[in-house]
Amino acid sequence: MFVKVLLPLYLQEALLYSLPATTTAPAAGTRVVVPLRGKLYSGIVVETLEKVEVDYTVREVAGAPEEKPTVTALQLKLWRWIARYYMCTEGEVMKAALPARLKSENITENTRENARSLSVSFVALHPDIDSDEKLAATLDSMKRGTKGERLLLTYLELAEPLSLSAPPEIPEAELLKQSGVSTQVLKSCEKKGLFALVRKRAERTRESSAERLPERLPELSPHQQKAFEAIKAADKPVLLYGVTSSGKTEIYIRLIAETLRTNRQALYLLPEIALTTQITERLRAVFGDRIAVYHSNFSDAERAETYSDLLAANDKADKAQLILGVRSSLLLPFSNLGLIIVDEEHENTYKQFDPAPRYNARDTAVVAARMHGAKIVLGSATPSIESYHNALTGKYALVRLTERYGSAVLPEIRTLDMRRARRKKKITASFSETLLNAITETTGKGEQVILFQNRRGYSPYVQCDDCGFTLKCECCDVSLTYHKFNSSLSCHYCGYSAAQPSECPQCRSTNIKAKGLGTEKIEDDLSFLLPEARVERLDLDSVSSRSAYERILNGFESGATNILVGTQMICKGLDFGNVSLVGVMNADSLLNFPDFRACERSFQLMSQVAGRAGRANKPGMVLIQTSMPENPVIRQVVNHDYETFFETQIVERLTFNYPPFCRLILVSLKHSNRELLQEAGAALKIALTKVFGANVAGPEPPPVGRVQNKYILCFRIKLKKDGAADSYKDFLRDAFARLRKEKKYSGLIVIADVDPA
Ligand code: ADP
Ligand code: ZN
Ligand code: ZN
């Protein structure tokens, strides 16, 4: 007997192996260990064959297959669909779908190791240090500037507010990371009686199915009730278009409760890990321990456990479970999925950018829902052009919520004309006088402010005022961003980092200046313009760890800080009650981005961040700084006019034949040798033109034409939406394979991105 085995590698096909004579045929989805190129791999059986006709000796599997499948038939079906549609291999999908330990060749797991990795160490101040005097004495006794002192000070900082009778337990990993000292230092401090170490099983989301409390569900408003009924009645995917704070989440909660009650599973997808915290709390309050959270911030052991729990539900009568997660949770082994919610469906983070599978979890969720016979709801306050088009053309059902919940009204949005302000000299640093006054007034009333700027760092480029030279990354064609907090220059593409030079590398002038506006500079400007303000910054740099993210959000929620400056991270889903002013620092940089989706992204980001302003009895105000206040997209944001926005965009998409009127495939070629790359590009161009004619554009370098020392050329292919896409993709696959096979192009990377974000 033979099996075809899928491996978590880039291989075009499943590989053939033979089974020992005594083995019974394993079901599809069963794990088996196989040898390949001198190594052992854990693979997944996708097919069993009685006979094969091949002209090579088939190797035997190593050891017996597991008894039960690890991957369900529906999963295999979805993997196949993803691989075909997004032009990758099933092995690549498998790699993304399975937690590492389910891919390791070590099939019989070591349970002790498993238990260990599930436990977490915490550090608390030693119980003997139980008074302020003792703490002060301990601090006095320590040598200044030692690692031990740094560790203690970091602990005290993280343990704020400190109670000596019950000193907070801080995760060891977090303490070590924040203090930058080694485990040895911690161990020696423990010996000296400074700290007590506690080992705990990591908080798990185990269900105790026996005693479940009935959910406490809020009464829906008449509007919500109508939307809820409409969603239930729909017999196709639903687009729930509801303005910010219209109560979409409450409707999701109702839908989930009904799904679980009928003993089916529910999946709640979010576009980003950062958003899971707030929603988890809301869902846990209702569903208790029936919810499991799944994303890459959990350890592999924890993810493997969630995976196995869900798989085990296959055999159990009680399947009711709720999974909350980001895109990869769509690939979990659901056996009885009744509902998928795709929250903030317009977010481009649903699309995996790198590596393959480059799938869009929103669109894949629609396919998965069909496979499971599950209901699917895509929700947004600013639906993507694609989804709204699908709703208007009847592919999706459209359900609308046009009012905020309760007495809350939509915020008033105004533009601030920066050209005029500049002429009248009413700009200080990055703030117009009006915005600055509004901030002062708002914080003066004890209310809070959110300021949005879509660039992190201090300034996005550094330029010599004498010769115009800008500092670029050594490995990428992109300017370096200046970060003031560590006075370094860094590349946001490859992570390269260098010290800020004191003179211009080209003309030796010392007149080099950081230019443009990043979140760090706004924070900095505020500190001298409004020294009283308590400012925090929320962007990729400030949230290097999960706890940092939570600390910043908690600080804002509690009112400890009153101004939050941030990138798009602050636009989404976050719900604060006391924010009455939102400022968009520079709308122009959003709108001027060179991409056919720039208008859509701008509208969504501005509307979403505007949605953070104002709640129940506190009307909000949004101020947008721009030098083009008459820009149609800005007018549409100001007027809360999604419909007009959609109509103008859809006309443009139709005129220039962009999605949703065609399917885009972006093909990128990468190579370290520019000449070779151009040659390969020209060769591919000939092949592509034969088939696609005028519907292929390129080769052209992307806006950043070199990353990590590799030059890049792109083709943009527009496919008709006529069902022939599959055969075109087959053609592309072959063309890429031929190109890769040519010796002279060795090292060439070819990437296909279907429906690029
Ligand atoms: P959205 O998801 O559309 O942004 P939410 O569901 O977060 O809106 O609702 C906005 C606010 O209104 C939240 O604070 C929520 O608790 C409250 N809310 C919404 N619906 C109800 C309801 N039916 N009963 C009580 N509070 C509600
Ligand atoms: Zn110079
Ligand atoms: Zn770089």
Coordinates of C-alpha atoms and ligand atoms in Angstrom, one line a residue, residues 473 475-476 491 493-494 496, ligand 3:
C473 CA 19.6 52.5 3.8
C475 CA 20.5 47.6 1.6
C476 CA 17.2 49.1 0.4
C491 CA 15.2 51.3 7.9
Y493 CA 12.0 47.7 5.5
C494 CA 15.0 45.6 6.7
Y496 CA 19.1 48.2 9.4
Ligands
ZN3 ZN 16.9 48.5 4.6

